[in-house]
PDB file of C-alpha atoms in Angstrom:
ATOM      1  CA  MET A  30     -22.042 -67.770 -55.361  1.00 59.00           C
ATOM      2  CA  SER A  31     -18.865 -66.525 -56.958  1.00 87.00           C
ATOM      3  CA  VAL A  32     -15.786 -67.262 -54.824  1.00 91.00           C
ATOM      4  CA  VAL A  33     -12.911 -64.941 -55.719  1.00 92.00           C
ATOM      5  CA  ILE A  34     -10.320 -66.385 -53.349  1.00 95.00           C
ATOM      6  CA  SER A  35     -10.276 -68.779 -50.394  1.00 96.00           C
ATOM      7  CA  ASP A  36      -7.640 -69.859 -47.853  1.00 97.00           C
ATOM      8  CA  TYR A  37      -7.009 -70.863 -44.262  1.00 97.00           C
ATOM      9  CA  PHE A  38      -5.898 -68.069 -41.928  1.00 97.00           C
ATOM     10  CA  TRP A  39      -5.254 -67.672 -38.246  1.00 97.00           C
ATOM     11  CA  LYS A  40      -7.759 -65.128 -36.891  1.00 96.00           C
ATOM     12  CA  GLU A  41      -7.406 -63.523 -33.485  1.00 95.00           C
ATOM     13  CA  SER A  42     -10.480 -63.966 -31.294  1.00 93.00           C
ATOM     14  CA  ASN A  43     -12.282 -60.714 -30.459  1.00 90.00           C
ATOM     15  CA  THR A  44     -12.812 -61.752 -26.821  1.00 90.00           C
ATOM     16  CA  PHE A  45     -10.359 -62.319 -23.989  1.00 91.00           C
ATOM     17  CA  PRO A  46      -7.994 -64.252 -23.903  1.00 90.00           C
ATOM     18  CA  TYR A  47      -7.615 -63.283 -27.622  1.00 91.00           C
ATOM     19  CA  LEU A  48      -6.505 -66.677 -28.869  1.00 95.00           C
ATOM     20  CA  TRP A  49      -5.538 -67.318 -32.490  1.00 96.00           C
ATOM     21  CA  GLN A  50      -8.006 -69.638 -34.217  1.00 96.00           C
ATOM     22  CA  LYS A  51      -7.565 -71.364 -37.571  1.00 96.00           C
ATOM     23  CA  ARG A  52     -10.451 -70.445 -39.903  1.00 97.00           C
ATOM     24  CA  PHE A  53     -11.318 -71.001 -43.558  1.00 97.00           C
ATOM     25  CA  PHE A  54     -12.016 -67.692 -45.339  1.00 97.00           C
ATOM     26  CA  GLN A  55     -13.781 -67.075 -48.647  1.00 96.00           C
ATOM     27  CA  LEU A  56     -14.195 -63.780 -50.502  1.00 96.00           C
ATOM     28  CA  PHE A  57     -17.430 -63.627 -52.519  1.00 94.00           C
ATOM     29  CA  ASP A  58     -18.317 -61.166 -55.284  1.00 87.00           C
ATOM     30  CA  GLU A  59     -21.996 -61.284 -56.157  1.00 81.00           C
ATOM     31  CA  ASP A  60     -24.575 -59.003 -57.712  1.00 75.00           C
ATOM     32  CA  THR A  61     -26.334 -58.867 -54.347  1.00 73.00           C
ATOM     33  CA  GLY A  62     -23.180 -57.892 -52.460  1.00 81.00           C
ATOM     34  CA  HIS A  63     -19.543 -58.592 -51.761  1.00 91.00           C
ATOM     35  CA  TYR A  64     -18.545 -60.228 -48.496  1.00 94.00           C
ATOM     36  CA  ILE A  65     -16.064 -62.447 -46.683  1.00 96.00           C
ATOM     37  CA  LEU A  66     -17.332 -65.569 -44.918  1.00 95.00           C
ATOM     38  CA  TYR A  67     -15.287 -67.597 -42.482  1.00 97.00           C
ATOM     39  CA  ARG A  68     -15.835 -71.081 -41.115  1.00 96.00           C
ATOM     40  CA  VAL A  69     -14.023 -73.417 -38.729  1.00 96.00           C
ATOM     41  CA  LYS A  70     -13.061 -75.600 -41.703  1.00 95.00           C
ATOM     42  CA  GLU A  71     -13.744 -75.859 -45.411  1.00 94.00           C
ATOM     43  CA  GLY A  72     -17.077 -77.519 -46.105  1.00 91.00           C
ATOM     44  CA  ASP A  73     -18.720 -76.547 -42.800  1.00 91.00           C
ATOM     45  CA  GLY A  74     -22.329 -75.608 -43.406  1.00 87.00           C
ATOM     46  CA  LYS A  75     -22.857 -72.593 -41.191  1.00 91.00           C
ATOM     47  CA  PRO A  76     -20.324 -69.735 -41.336  1.00 94.00           C
ATOM     48  CA  ARG A  77     -18.833 -68.497 -38.038  1.00 94.00           C
ATOM     49  CA  GLY A  78     -18.794 -64.929 -39.301  1.00 95.00           C
ATOM     50  CA  ARG A  79     -19.429 -62.547 -42.177  1.00 95.00           C
ATOM     51  CA  ILE A  80     -17.570 -59.358 -43.097  1.00 95.00           C
ATOM     52  CA  PRO A  81     -19.447 -57.130 -45.583  1.00 94.00           C
ATOM     53  CA  VAL A  82     -16.897 -55.723 -48.036  1.00 94.00           C
ATOM     54  CA  GLY A  83     -18.888 -52.480 -48.202  1.00 91.00           C
ATOM     55  CA  LYS A  84     -18.106 -51.829 -44.530  1.00 93.00           C
ATOM     56  CA  ILE A  85     -14.356 -52.368 -44.860  1.00 94.00           C
ATOM     57  CA  LEU A  86     -12.562 -49.094 -44.212  1.00 93.00           C
ATOM     58  CA  ASN A  87      -9.047 -50.417 -44.826  1.00 93.00           C
ATOM     59  CA  VAL A  88      -6.877 -53.515 -45.200  1.00 93.00           C
ATOM     60  CA  LEU A  89      -3.350 -53.050 -43.849  1.00 93.00           C
ATOM     61  CA  PRO A  90      -0.291 -55.095 -42.906  1.00 93.00           C
ATOM     62  CA  TYR A  91      -0.076 -55.521 -39.127  1.00 91.00           C
ATOM     63  CA  THR A  92       3.331 -53.788 -39.033  1.00 91.00           C
ATOM     64  CA  ASN A  93       5.686 -52.107 -41.499  1.00 91.00           C
ATOM     65  CA  LYS A  94       8.085 -55.083 -41.489  1.00 90.00           C
ATOM     66  CA  PRO A  95       8.772 -56.301 -45.047  1.00 87.00           C
ATOM     67  CA  ASN A  96       8.238 -59.964 -44.095  1.00 91.00           C
ATOM     68  CA  GLU A  97       4.931 -59.406 -42.247  1.00 92.00           C
ATOM     69  CA  GLN A  98       2.395 -62.230 -42.637  1.00 95.00           C
ATOM     70  CA  ARG A  99      -0.228 -60.628 -40.395  1.00 95.00           C
ATOM     71  CA  PHE A 100      -2.739 -58.015 -41.523  1.00 95.00           C
ATOM     72  CA  LYS A 101      -5.802 -56.090 -40.326  1.00 95.00           C
ATOM     73  CA  ILE A 102      -9.257 -55.758 -41.831  1.00 96.00           C
ATOM     74  CA  ILE A 103     -10.757 -52.602 -40.349  1.00 95.00           C
ATOM     75  CA  ILE A 104     -14.522 -52.042 -40.232  1.00 95.00           C
ATOM     76  CA  PRO A 105     -16.520 -49.650 -38.028  1.00 94.00           C
ATOM     77  CA  ASN A 106     -16.510 -50.889 -34.406  1.00 92.00           C
ATOM     78  CA  ARG A 107     -14.119 -53.802 -35.060  1.00 94.00           C
ATOM     79  CA  THR A 108     -10.734 -54.747 -36.427  1.00 95.00           C
ATOM     80  CA  TYR A 109     -10.051 -58.303 -37.596  1.00 96.00           C
ATOM     81  CA  TYR A 110      -6.465 -59.448 -36.982  1.00 96.00           C
ATOM     82  CA  MET A 111      -5.346 -62.171 -39.371  1.00 96.00           C
ATOM     83  CA  LYS A 112      -2.206 -64.191 -40.022  1.00 97.00           C
ATOM     84  CA  ALA A 113      -1.531 -65.688 -43.451  1.00 96.00           C
ATOM     85  CA  GLN A 114       0.637 -68.726 -44.128  1.00 96.00           C
ATOM     86  CA  SER A 115       2.978 -66.604 -46.277  1.00 96.00           C
ATOM     87  CA  ILE A 116       3.708 -63.019 -47.271  1.00 94.00           C
ATOM     88  CA  SER A 117       2.445 -63.630 -50.816  1.00 95.00           C
ATOM     89  CA  MET A 118      -0.823 -65.032 -49.444  1.00 96.00           C
ATOM     90  CA  ARG A 119      -1.320 -61.880 -47.339  1.00 95.00           C
ATOM     91  CA  LYS A 120      -0.593 -59.644 -50.337  1.00 94.00           C
ATOM     92  CA  ASN A 121      -2.958 -61.645 -52.591  1.00 95.00           C
ATOM     93  CA  TRP A 122      -5.802 -61.234 -50.099  1.00 95.00           C
ATOM     94  CA  GLU A 123      -5.133 -57.529 -49.561  1.00 94.00           C
ATOM     95  CA  LYS A 124      -5.213 -57.040 -53.340  1.00 94.00           C
ATOM     96  CA  ALA A 125      -8.385 -59.135 -53.787  1.00 95.00           C
ATOM     97  CA  ILE A 126     -10.253 -57.288 -51.013  1.00 94.00           C
ATOM     98  CA  LYS A 127      -9.238 -53.868 -52.351  1.00 92.00           C
ATOM     99  CA  GLU A 128     -10.312 -54.877 -55.883  1.00 92.00           C
ATOM    100  CA  SER A 129     -13.657 -56.068 -54.503  1.00 91.00           C
ATOM    101  CA  ILE A 130     -14.131 -52.722 -52.739  1.00 90.00           C
ATOM    102  CA  LYS A 131     -13.298 -50.915 -55.983  1.00 88.00           C
ATOM    103  CA  LYS A 132     -15.843 -52.997 -57.935  1.00 85.00           C
ATOM    104  CA  MET A 133     -18.503 -52.125 -55.376  1.00 80.00           C
ATOM    105  CA  ASP A 134     -17.573 -48.456 -55.431  1.00 74.00           C
ATOM    106  CA  ASP A 135     -17.899 -48.135 -59.201  1.00 70.00           C
ATOM    107  CA  GLY A 136     -21.028 -46.309 -60.271  1.00 50.00           C
ATOM    108  CA  GLY A 137     -21.002 -43.535 -57.663  1.00 46.00           C
ATOM    109  CA  LYS A 138     -21.081 -45.767 -54.610  1.00 54.00           C
ATOM    110  CA  THR A 139     -17.755 -44.345 -53.409  1.00 52.00           C
ATOM    111  CA  GLN A 140     -19.274 -40.931 -52.754  1.00 51.00           C
ATOM    112  CA  LYS A 141     -22.285 -42.442 -50.976  1.00 59.00           C
ATOM    113  CA  ARG A 142     -19.917 -44.427 -48.737  1.00 56.00           C
ATOM    114  CA  VAL A 143     -17.851 -41.338 -47.901  1.00 56.00           C
ATOM    115  CA  ASP A 144     -21.022 -39.277 -47.296  1.00 56.00           C
ATOM    116  CA  SER A 145     -22.331 -41.945 -44.932  1.00 61.00           C
ATOM    117  CA  MET A 146     -19.091 -42.007 -42.933  1.00 59.00           C
ATOM    118  CA  LEU A 147     -19.044 -38.199 -42.725  1.00 56.00           C
ATOM    119  CA  LYS A 148     -22.693 -38.110 -41.608  1.00 58.00           C
ATOM    120  CA  HIS A 149     -21.957 -40.530 -38.765  1.00 57.00           C
ATOM    121  CA  SER A 150     -18.867 -38.520 -37.756  1.00 57.00           C
ATOM    122  CA  VAL A 151     -20.911 -35.300 -37.609  1.00 56.00           C
ATOM    123  CA  GLU A 152     -23.621 -37.060 -35.587  1.00 57.00           C
ATOM    124  CA  ASP A 153     -20.943 -38.260 -33.130  1.00 61.00           C
ATOM    125  CA  ILE A 154     -19.537 -34.720 -32.787  1.00 65.00           C
ATOM    126  CA  ASN A 155     -23.048 -33.316 -32.181  1.00 60.00           C
ATOM    127  CA  THR A 156     -23.678 -35.926 -29.493  1.00 64.00           C
ATOM    128  CA  VAL A 157     -20.439 -35.000 -27.708  1.00 61.00           C
ATOM    129  CA  MET A 158     -21.299 -31.289 -27.872  1.00 62.00           C
ATOM    130  CA  VAL A 159     -24.759 -31.871 -26.377  1.00 62.00           C
ATOM    131  CA  MET A 160     -23.278 -34.032 -23.622  1.00 60.00           C
ATOM    132  CA  GLN A 161     -20.744 -31.329 -22.802  1.00 59.00           C
ATOM    133  CA  TRP A 162     -23.490 -28.699 -22.778  1.00 53.00           C
ATOM    134  CA  PHE A 163     -25.425 -30.524 -20.058  1.00 58.00           C
ATOM    135  CA  ALA A 164     -22.392 -31.748 -18.114  1.00 57.00           C
ATOM    136  CA  ILE A 165     -20.693 -28.406 -17.487  1.00 55.00           C
ATOM    137  CA  PRO A 166     -23.103 -25.693 -16.241  1.00 55.00           C
ATOM    138  CA  GLN A 167     -20.361 -23.018 -15.916  1.00 55.00           C
ATOM    139  CA  GLN A 168     -19.444 -23.359 -19.600  1.00 51.00           C
ATOM    140  CA  ARG A 169     -23.114 -23.297 -20.539  1.00 47.00           C
ATOM    141  CA  SER A 170     -23.558 -20.037 -18.629  1.00 53.00           C
ATOM    142  CA  GLU A 171     -20.539 -18.497 -20.364  1.00 53.00           C
ATOM    143  CA  LEU A 172     -21.783 -19.553 -23.779  1.00 51.00           C
ATOM    144  CA  ARG A 173     -25.147 -17.913 -23.114  1.00 51.00           C
ATOM    145  CA  GLY A 174     -23.480 -14.666 -22.180  1.00 56.00           C
ATOM    146  CA  ASN A 175     -24.584 -14.700 -18.529  1.00 56.00           C
ATOM    147  CA  ARG A 176     -21.064 -14.011 -17.387  1.00 53.00           C
ATOM    148  CA  PRO A 177     -20.408 -10.765 -15.474  1.00 54.00           C
ATOM    149  CA  PRO A 178     -18.292  -8.178 -17.307  1.00 53.00           C
ATOM    150  CA  TYR A 179     -14.525  -8.554 -17.128  1.00 55.00           C
ATOM    151  CA  GLY A 180     -13.116  -7.356 -13.824  1.00 58.00           C
ATOM    152  CA  GLN A 181     -16.376  -7.646 -11.921  1.00 57.00           C
ATOM    153  CA  SER A 182     -17.107 -10.584  -9.731  1.00 57.00           C
ATOM    154  CA  GLY A 183     -20.824 -10.005  -9.603  1.00 53.00           C
ATOM    155  CA  GLU A 184     -20.714  -9.257  -5.880  1.00 52.00           C
ATOM    156  CA  SER A 185     -21.421  -5.802  -4.561  1.00 50.00           C
ATOM    157  CA  GLY A 186     -19.010  -4.509  -2.089  1.00 51.00           C
ATOM    158  CA  GLY A 187     -16.565  -2.231  -1.319  1.00 51.00           C
ATOM    159  CA  HIS A 188     -14.135   0.211  -2.472  1.00 52.00           C
TER     160      HIS A 188
END
């Protein structure tokens, strides 16, 4: 295992009451994959969690404040909220994660990653359209062209 960087951070729990928990994080770059492991403390055997670098969509400071120590690691379906012990520590980790993503993306992987995200977005849009189709019969009728001509209500009656 090749550890690129390791430090203690405060990580916000992903369940209510969203407490901040001190965790030991390690960024690994390996031929088999790049990932972040976190444990309760350094030297613990079993990790408490694993973040695959290939799934990271972005790493951003928590706010736009110049002295911000907190940052976000955004992956599909989850955002990790972290607090570093210093601004320089946060910046070092942001840089290391982004460099790890870039290493993974070399060799055409960037396009595959983008294509995968686009495919899932299109699948989500198709699902919504199908749900709307079945949920709203009036719209479905209009789309099929079963609507009476403009100005006619479809009822016979009198002038």
